[in-house]
Short mmCIF file of C-alpha atoms and ligand atoms in Angstrom, two decimals:
data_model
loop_
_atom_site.label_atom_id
_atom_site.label_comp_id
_atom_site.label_asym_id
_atom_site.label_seq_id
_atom_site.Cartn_x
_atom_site.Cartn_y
_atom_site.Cartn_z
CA UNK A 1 104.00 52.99 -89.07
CA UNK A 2 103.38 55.18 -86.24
CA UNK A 3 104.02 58.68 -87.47
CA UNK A 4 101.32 57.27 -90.45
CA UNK A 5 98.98 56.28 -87.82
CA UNK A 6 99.38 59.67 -86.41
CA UNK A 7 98.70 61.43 -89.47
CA UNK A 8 95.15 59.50 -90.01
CA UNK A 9 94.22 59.61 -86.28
CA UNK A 10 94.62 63.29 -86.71
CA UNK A 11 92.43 63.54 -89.46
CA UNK A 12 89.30 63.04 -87.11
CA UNK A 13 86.69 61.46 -89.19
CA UNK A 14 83.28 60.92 -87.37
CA UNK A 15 80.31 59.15 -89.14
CA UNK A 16 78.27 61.65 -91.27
CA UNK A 17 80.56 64.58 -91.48
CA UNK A 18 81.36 63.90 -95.42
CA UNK A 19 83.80 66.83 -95.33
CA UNK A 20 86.31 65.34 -93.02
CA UNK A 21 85.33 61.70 -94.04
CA UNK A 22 86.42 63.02 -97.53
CA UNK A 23 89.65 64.35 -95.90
CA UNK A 24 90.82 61.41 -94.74
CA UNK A 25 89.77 59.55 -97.74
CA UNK A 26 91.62 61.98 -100.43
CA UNK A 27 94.94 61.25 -97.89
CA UNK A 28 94.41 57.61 -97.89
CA UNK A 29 93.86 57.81 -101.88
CA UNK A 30 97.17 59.64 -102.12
CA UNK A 31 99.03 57.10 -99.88
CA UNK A 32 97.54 53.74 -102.07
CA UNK A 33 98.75 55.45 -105.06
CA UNK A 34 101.70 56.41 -104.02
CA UNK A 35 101.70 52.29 -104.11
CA UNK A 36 100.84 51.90 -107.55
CA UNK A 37 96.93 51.39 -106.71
CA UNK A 38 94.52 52.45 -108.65
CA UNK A 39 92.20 54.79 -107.00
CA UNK A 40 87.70 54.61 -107.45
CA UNK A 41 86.07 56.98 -104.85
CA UNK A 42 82.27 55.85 -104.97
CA UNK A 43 80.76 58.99 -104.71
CA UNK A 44 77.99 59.86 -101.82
CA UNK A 45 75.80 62.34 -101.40
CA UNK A 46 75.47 62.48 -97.39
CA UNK A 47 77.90 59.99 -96.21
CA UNK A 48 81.45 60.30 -96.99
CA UNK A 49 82.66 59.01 -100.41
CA UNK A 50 84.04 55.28 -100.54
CA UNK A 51 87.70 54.69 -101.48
CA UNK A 52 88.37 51.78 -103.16
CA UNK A 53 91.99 50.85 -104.38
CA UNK A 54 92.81 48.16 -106.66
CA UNK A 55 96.03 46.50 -107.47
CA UNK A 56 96.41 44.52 -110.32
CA UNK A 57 98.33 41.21 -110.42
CA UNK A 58 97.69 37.27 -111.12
CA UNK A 59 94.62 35.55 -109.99
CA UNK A 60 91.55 36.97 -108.22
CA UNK A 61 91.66 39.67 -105.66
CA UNK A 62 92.17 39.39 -102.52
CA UNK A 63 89.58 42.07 -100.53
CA UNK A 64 90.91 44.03 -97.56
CA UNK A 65 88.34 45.67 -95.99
CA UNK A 66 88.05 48.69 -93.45
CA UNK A 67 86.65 51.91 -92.55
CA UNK A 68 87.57 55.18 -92.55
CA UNK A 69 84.83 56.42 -90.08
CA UNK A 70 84.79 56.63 -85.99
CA UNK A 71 82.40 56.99 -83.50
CA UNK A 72 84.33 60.41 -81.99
CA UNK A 73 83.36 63.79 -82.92
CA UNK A 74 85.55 66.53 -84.18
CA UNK A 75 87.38 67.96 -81.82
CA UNK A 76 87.69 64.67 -79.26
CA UNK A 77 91.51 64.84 -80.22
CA UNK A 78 91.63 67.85 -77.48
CA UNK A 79 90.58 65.99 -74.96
CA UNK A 80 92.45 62.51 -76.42
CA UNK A 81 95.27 63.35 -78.25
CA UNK A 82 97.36 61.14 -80.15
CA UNK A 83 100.41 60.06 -77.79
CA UNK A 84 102.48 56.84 -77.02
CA UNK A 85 103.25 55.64 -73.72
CA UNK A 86 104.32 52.52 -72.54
CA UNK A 87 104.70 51.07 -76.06
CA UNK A 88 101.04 52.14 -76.21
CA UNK A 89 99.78 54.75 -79.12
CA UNK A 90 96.38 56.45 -78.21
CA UNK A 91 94.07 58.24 -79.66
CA UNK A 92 90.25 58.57 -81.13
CA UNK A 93 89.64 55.82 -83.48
CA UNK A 94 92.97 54.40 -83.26
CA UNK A 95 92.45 50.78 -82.56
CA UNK A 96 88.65 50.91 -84.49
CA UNK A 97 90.29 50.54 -86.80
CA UNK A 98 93.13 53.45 -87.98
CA UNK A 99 95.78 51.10 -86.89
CA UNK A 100 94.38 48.26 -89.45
CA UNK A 101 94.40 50.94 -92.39
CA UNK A 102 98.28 51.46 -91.86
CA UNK A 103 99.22 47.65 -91.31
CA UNK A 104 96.97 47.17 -95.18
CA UNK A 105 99.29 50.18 -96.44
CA UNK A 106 102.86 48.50 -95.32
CA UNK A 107 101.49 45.08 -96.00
CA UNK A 108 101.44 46.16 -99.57
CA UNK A 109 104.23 48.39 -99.25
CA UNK A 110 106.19 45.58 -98.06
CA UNK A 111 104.86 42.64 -101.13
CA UNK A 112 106.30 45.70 -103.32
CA UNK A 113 109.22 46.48 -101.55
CA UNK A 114 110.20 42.83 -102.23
CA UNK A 115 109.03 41.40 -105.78
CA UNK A 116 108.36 45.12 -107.49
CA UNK A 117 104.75 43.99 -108.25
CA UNK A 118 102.33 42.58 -106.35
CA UNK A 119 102.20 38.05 -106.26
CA UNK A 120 98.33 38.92 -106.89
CA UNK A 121 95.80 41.28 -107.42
CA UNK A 122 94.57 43.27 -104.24
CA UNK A 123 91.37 45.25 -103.91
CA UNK A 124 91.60 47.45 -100.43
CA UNK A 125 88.30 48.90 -99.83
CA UNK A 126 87.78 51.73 -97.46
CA UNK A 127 83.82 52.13 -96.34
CA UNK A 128 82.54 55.81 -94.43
CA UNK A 129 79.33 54.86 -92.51
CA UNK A 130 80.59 50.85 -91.07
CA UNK A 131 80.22 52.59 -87.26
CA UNK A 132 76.06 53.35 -88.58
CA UNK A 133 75.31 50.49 -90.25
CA UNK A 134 76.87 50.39 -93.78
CA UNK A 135 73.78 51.29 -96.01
CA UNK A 136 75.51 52.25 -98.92
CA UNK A 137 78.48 50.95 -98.70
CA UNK A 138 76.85 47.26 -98.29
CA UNK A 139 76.03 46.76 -101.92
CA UNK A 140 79.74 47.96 -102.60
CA UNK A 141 80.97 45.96 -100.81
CA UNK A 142 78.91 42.71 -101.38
CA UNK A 143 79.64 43.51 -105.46
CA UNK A 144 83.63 43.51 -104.50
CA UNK A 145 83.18 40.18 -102.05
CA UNK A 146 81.64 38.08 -104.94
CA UNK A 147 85.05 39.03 -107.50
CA UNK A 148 87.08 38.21 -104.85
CA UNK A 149 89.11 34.57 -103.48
CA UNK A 150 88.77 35.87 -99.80
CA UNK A 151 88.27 38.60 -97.83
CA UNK A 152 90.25 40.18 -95.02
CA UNK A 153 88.96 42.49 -92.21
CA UNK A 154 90.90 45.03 -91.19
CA UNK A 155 88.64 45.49 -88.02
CA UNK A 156 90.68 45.41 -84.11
CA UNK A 157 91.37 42.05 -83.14
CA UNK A 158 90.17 39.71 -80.20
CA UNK A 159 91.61 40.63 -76.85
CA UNK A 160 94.85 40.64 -75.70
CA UNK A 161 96.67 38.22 -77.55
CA UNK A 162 95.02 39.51 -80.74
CA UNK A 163 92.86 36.83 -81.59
CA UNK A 164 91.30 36.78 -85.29
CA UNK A 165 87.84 36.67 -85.38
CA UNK A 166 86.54 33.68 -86.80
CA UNK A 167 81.94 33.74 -85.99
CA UNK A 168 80.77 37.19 -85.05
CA UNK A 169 76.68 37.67 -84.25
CA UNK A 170 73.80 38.83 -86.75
CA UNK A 171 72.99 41.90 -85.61
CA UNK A 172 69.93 44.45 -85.59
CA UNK A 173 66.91 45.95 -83.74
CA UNK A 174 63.23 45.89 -83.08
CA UNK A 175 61.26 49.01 -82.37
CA UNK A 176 58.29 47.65 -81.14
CA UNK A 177 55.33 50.96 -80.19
CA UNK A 178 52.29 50.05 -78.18
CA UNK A 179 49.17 52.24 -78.48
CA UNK A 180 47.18 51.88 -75.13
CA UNK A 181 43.81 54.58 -74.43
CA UNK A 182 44.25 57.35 -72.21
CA UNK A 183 41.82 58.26 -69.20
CA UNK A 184 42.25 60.11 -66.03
CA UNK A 185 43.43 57.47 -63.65
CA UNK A 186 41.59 58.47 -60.84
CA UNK A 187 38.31 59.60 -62.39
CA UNK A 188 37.93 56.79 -64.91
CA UNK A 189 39.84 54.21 -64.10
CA UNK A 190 38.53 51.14 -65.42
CA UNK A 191 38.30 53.19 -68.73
CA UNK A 192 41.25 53.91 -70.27
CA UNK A 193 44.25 50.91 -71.85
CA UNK A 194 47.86 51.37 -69.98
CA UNK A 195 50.19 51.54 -72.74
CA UNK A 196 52.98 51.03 -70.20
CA UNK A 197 51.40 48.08 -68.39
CA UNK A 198 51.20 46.29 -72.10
CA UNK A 199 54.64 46.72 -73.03
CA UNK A 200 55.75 45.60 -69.65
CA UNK A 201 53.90 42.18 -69.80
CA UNK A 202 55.42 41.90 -73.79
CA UNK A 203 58.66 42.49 -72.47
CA UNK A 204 58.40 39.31 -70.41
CA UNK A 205 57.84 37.49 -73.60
CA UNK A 206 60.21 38.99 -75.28
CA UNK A 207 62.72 38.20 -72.87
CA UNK A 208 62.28 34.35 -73.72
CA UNK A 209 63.28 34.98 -77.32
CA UNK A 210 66.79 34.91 -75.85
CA UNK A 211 67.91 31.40 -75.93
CA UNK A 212 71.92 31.96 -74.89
CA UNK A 213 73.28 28.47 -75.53
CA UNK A 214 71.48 29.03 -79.45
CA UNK A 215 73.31 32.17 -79.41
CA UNK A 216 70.24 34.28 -79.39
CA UNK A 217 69.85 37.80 -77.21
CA UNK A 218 67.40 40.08 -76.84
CA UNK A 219 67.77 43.15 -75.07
CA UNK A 220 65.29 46.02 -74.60
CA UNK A 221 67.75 48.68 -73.62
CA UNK A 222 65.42 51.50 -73.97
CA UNK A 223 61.75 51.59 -72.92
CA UNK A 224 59.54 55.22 -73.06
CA UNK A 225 56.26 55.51 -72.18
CA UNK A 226 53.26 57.58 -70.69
CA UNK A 227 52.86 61.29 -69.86
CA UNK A 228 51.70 61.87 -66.48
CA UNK A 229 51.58 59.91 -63.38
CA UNK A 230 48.33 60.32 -63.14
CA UNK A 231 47.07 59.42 -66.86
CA UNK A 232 46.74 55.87 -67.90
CA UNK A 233 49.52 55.83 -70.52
CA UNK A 234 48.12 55.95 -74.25
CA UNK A 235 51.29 54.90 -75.45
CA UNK A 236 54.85 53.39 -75.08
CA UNK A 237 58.18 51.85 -77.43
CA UNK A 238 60.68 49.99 -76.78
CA UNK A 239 63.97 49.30 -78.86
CA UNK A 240 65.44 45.77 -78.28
CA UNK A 241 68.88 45.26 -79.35
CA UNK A 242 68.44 41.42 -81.15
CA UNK A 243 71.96 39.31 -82.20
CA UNK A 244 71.77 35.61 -83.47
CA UNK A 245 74.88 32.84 -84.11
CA UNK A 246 73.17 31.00 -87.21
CA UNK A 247 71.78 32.54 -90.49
CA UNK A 248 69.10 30.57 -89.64
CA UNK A 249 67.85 31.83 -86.94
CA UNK A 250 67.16 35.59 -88.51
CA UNK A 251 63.52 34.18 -90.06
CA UNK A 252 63.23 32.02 -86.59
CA UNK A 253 63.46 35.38 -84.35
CA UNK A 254 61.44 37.21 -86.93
CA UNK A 255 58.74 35.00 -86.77
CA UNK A 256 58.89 35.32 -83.07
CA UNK A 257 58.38 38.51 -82.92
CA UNK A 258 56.00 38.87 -85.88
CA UNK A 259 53.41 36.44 -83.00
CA UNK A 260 53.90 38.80 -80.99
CA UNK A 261 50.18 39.71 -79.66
CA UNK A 262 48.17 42.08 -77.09
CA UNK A 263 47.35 41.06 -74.05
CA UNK A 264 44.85 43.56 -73.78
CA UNK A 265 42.81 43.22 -76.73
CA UNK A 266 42.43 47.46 -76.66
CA UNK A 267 45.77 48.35 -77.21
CA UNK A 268 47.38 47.59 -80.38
CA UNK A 269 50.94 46.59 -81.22
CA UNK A 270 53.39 47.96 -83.96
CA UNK A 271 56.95 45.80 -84.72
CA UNK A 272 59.44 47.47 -87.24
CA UNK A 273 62.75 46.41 -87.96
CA UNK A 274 64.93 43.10 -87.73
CA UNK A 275 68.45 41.84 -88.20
CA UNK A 276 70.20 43.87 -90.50
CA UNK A 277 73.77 42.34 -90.24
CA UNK A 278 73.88 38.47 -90.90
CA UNK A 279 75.83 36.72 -88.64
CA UNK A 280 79.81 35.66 -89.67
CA UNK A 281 79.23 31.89 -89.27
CA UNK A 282 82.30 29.82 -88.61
CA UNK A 283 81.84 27.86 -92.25
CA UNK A 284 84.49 25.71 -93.76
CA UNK A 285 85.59 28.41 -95.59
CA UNK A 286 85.96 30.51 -93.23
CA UNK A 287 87.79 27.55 -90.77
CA UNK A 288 90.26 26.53 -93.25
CA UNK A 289 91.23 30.31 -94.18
CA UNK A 290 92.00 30.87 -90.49
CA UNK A 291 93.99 26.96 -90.31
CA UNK A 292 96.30 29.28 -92.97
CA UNK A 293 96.96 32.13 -91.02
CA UNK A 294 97.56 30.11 -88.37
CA UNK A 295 100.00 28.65 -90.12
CA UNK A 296 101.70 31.41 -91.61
CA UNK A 297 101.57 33.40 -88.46
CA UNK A 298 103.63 29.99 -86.69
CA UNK A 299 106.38 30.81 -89.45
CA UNK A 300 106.74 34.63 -87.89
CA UNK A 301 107.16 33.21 -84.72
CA UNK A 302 103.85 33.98 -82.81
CA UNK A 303 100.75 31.35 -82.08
CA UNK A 304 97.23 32.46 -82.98
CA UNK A 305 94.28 32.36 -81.87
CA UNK A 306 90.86 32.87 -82.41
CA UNK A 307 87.28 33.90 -81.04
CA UNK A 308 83.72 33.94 -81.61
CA UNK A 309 82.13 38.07 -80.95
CA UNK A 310 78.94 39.30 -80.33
CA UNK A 311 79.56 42.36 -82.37
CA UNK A 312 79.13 42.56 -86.08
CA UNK A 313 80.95 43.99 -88.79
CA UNK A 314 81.24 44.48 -92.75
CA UNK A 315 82.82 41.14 -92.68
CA UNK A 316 79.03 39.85 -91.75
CA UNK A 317 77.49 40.53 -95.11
CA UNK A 318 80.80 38.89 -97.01
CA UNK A 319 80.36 36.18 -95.03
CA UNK A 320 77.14 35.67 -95.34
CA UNK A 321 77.86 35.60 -99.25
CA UNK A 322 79.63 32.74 -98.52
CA UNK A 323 83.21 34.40 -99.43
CA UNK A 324 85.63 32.98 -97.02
CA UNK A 325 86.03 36.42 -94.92
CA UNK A 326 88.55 36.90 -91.88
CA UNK A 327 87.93 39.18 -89.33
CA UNK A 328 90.06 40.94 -86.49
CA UNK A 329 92.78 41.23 -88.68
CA UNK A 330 93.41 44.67 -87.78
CA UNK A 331 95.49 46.31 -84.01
CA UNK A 332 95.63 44.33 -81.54
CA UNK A 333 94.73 47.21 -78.43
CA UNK A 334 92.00 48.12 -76.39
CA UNK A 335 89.08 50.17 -75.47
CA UNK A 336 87.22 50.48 -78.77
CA UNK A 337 84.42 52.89 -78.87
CA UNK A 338 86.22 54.13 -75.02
CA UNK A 339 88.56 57.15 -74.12
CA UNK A 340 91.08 54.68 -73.82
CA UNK A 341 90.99 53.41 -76.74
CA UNK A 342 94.57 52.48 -77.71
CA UNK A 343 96.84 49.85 -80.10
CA UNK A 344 100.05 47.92 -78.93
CA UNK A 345 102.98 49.47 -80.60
CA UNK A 346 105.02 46.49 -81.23
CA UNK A 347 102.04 44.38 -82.74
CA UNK A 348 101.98 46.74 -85.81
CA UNK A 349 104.93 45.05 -87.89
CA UNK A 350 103.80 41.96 -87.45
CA UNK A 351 100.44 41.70 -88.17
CA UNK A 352 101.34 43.49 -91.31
CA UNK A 353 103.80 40.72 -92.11
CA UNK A 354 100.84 38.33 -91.73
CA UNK A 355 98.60 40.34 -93.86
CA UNK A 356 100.93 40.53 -96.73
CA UNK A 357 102.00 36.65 -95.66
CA UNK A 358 97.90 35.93 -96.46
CA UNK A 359 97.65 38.13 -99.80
CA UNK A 360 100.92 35.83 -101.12
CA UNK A 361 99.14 32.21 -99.75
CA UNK A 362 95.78 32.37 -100.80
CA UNK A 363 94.92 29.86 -103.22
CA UNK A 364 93.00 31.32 -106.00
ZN1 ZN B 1 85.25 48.94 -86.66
#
C-alpha cells in the first residue's frame, strides 16, 4: 500500500492543470483495470477528465467516491517529498485524500483476492476539481449517487482516532460590493458617500447572521475598499465565507442577506452568490449506515467513532440527494491542506478491511 501511495503522491496533481490531472487519472485507470473494472473517463475540456470505474456484480452499486486533485502545485514535492518516518508517510496531497484512493484499490483487490468476483457491484468514482468546488463533476456525480444503495467517501477522516464523518456544513460565499460617491475629503466633505464606512456598518449586521448553536457562520475574511486616504471611498467588497448545519437554513440565510439594505440611502448595495455545497445532515440514513460500520469495524478489533465538520465535501451533494453517504472514510493523518500533511502508516490495512467489510454488508 505504501509504495502505491508513493507512486500517486508522486504524480503531483494540482486543481486545473488537466495534463497532470490526466496523468494521474490514466495511472489510476490502469490500476482499476488491472482489477477487472471497467474504465469511463468523462471527458473535460479545462479541468482534468473524470475517471469512473465500475464493477459489475449482484445488487446496486455501492459508490466510492474521491478525488484525484490537490491543493499543491507542481513542483511542491521538492520542497515535501514523499518519505516515512515514525510510521508516518508524508507528502503533498497524501492524507487529502491519495491515501483513500489506495485503501478503495486494495479494498477491492482484497473482495477479489477472496471470492474471484466481487459480492456486489462497485462504482469508484474519481472527481478532478473537488479542492474548487466540483462544477462539473457535481452532476456526475449526483447521476451516479441516485443508481446507487450508498455512498462512501473516500475523503481523510476525523482526527486522531479516525473518526467517520457523519454531518459536515453547507458551504459557500457571498460577495457583497458597495458603491459609495467619491469627493475630496477635505474640500467637500459633506459631499461625497464612504463606500468603506457602508460596508463597515453592514458588516455589523452581517455578523448577526451567525447564530453558532443553529450551526450558522458568517465570516467576512476579506474586505477591500477605497483609493486614497484622502478620498471618500466610492467603493468597497467584501467576501464572507457562509456554512449552515440544516438544508433548511440555505433559503433562511439567503433571505437574510437578500434584506440586506443601505444605510446611506446614496450608496447602493450588490449581493452575489450563496451556498453552493448543501450541508451532509446526520439523516437516518445516514445514522444507521454509520451504526454498520460501527459494527463491522468492532469485528476488526477497533471502536469507531464519529464527528460532525465544518468543512464540506462531494459527499454534501449525495447527501443532500438523500443517498445514505459516509464520509471520512479515507487516511486517518494530519495536516490537510498544510506542509505537514501526512497519513498513519499502520491505519492503511485496516480501514481498507472496513471498506471492503461495507461494500460486502450493505443491504441493497
Ligand atoms: Zn478532499
Amino acid at each position: 500500500m505504501v509504495t502505491c501511495l508513493r507512486e500517486l503522491v508522486e504524480l503531483e496533481s494540482p486543481s486545473g492543470n488537466k495534463p497532470a490531472l490526466d496523468r494521474l487519472g490514466r495511472q489510476l485507470a490502469t490500476a482499476f483495470e488491472t482489477l477487472g473494472g471497467r474504465i469511463t473517463f468523462h471527458k473535460q475540456e479545462s479541468a482534468g477528465d473524470h475517471l469512473q470505474v465500475d464493477f459489475s456484480g449482484p445488487g446496486k452499486p455501492v459508490l466510492m467516491l474521491g478525488h484525484m486533485d490537490t491543493v499543491w502545485d507542481i513542483g511542491t514535492l521538492a520542497a515535501m517529498p514523499f518519505r516515512v518516518a515514525k510510521g508516518r508517510a508524508y507528502g503533498p496531497g497524501i492524507f487529502d485524500m491519495k491515501a483513500g484512493i489506495v485503501q478503495a484499490i486494495y479494498a477491492i483487490r482484497a473482495l477479489r483476492e477472496q471470492d474471484g468476483n466481487l459480492p456486489r457491484a462497485v462504482t469508484v468514482m474519481l472527481v478532478t476539481d473537488e479542492e474548487v468546488g466540483s462544477n462539473s463533476s457535481r452532476p456526475i456525480t449526483e447521476a451516479l449517487a441516485k443508481k446507487s444503495a450508498a455512498v462512501l467517501v473516500l475523503e481523510p477522516a476525523s482526527g486522531p482516532k479516525g473518526a467517520l464523518k457523519t454531518a459536515r456544513k453547507g458551504v459557500g460565499g457571498y460577495h457583497l460590493r458597495v458603491e459609495g460617491q467619491e469627493a475630496h475629503s477635505g474640500l467637500d466633505p459633506g459631499k461625497g458617500a464612504s463606500a468603506v464606512l457602508e460596508l463597515a456598518r453592514q458588516l455589523l449586521v452581517i455578523e448577526k447572521f451567525g447564530d453558532r448553536k443553529r450551526g450558522i457562520t458568517v465570516n467576512p475574511g476579506i474586505i477591500h475598499g477605497g483609493t486614497r486616504s484622502n478620498v471618500v471611498a466610492g467603493e468597497s467588497t467584501a467576501e464572507i465565507d457562509a456554512r449552515v448545519s440544516k438544508l433548511k437554513d440555505i433559503p433562511y440565510l439567503g433571505k437574510k442577506f437578500h434584506s440586506l439594505k443601505p444605510f446611506d440611502k446614496r450608496c447602493k448595495l450588490e449581493l452575489s452568490g450563496g451556498i453552493s455545497r448543501p450541508p451532509l445532515e446526520r439523516t437516518k440514513g445516514v445514522v444507521t449506515l454509520f451504526e454498520l460500520a460501527q459494527r463491522l469495524a468492532r469485528e476488526l478489533g477497533w471502536e469507531l467513532e464519529e464527528a460532525a465538520v465544518g468543512g464540506g465535501s462531494d459527499g454534501n451533494f449525495t447527501a443532500a440527494l438523500g443517498i445514505p453517504t459516509l464520509d471520512g472514510l479515507g487516511a486517518v493523518g494530519d495536516g490537510a491542506h498544510a506542509r505537514n500533511e501526512s497519513v498513519v502508516v499502520a491505519e492503511l490495512p485496516r480501514r481498507g478491511a472496513l471498506l471492503a467489510r461495507l461494500v460486502e454488508a450493505i443491504p441493497g
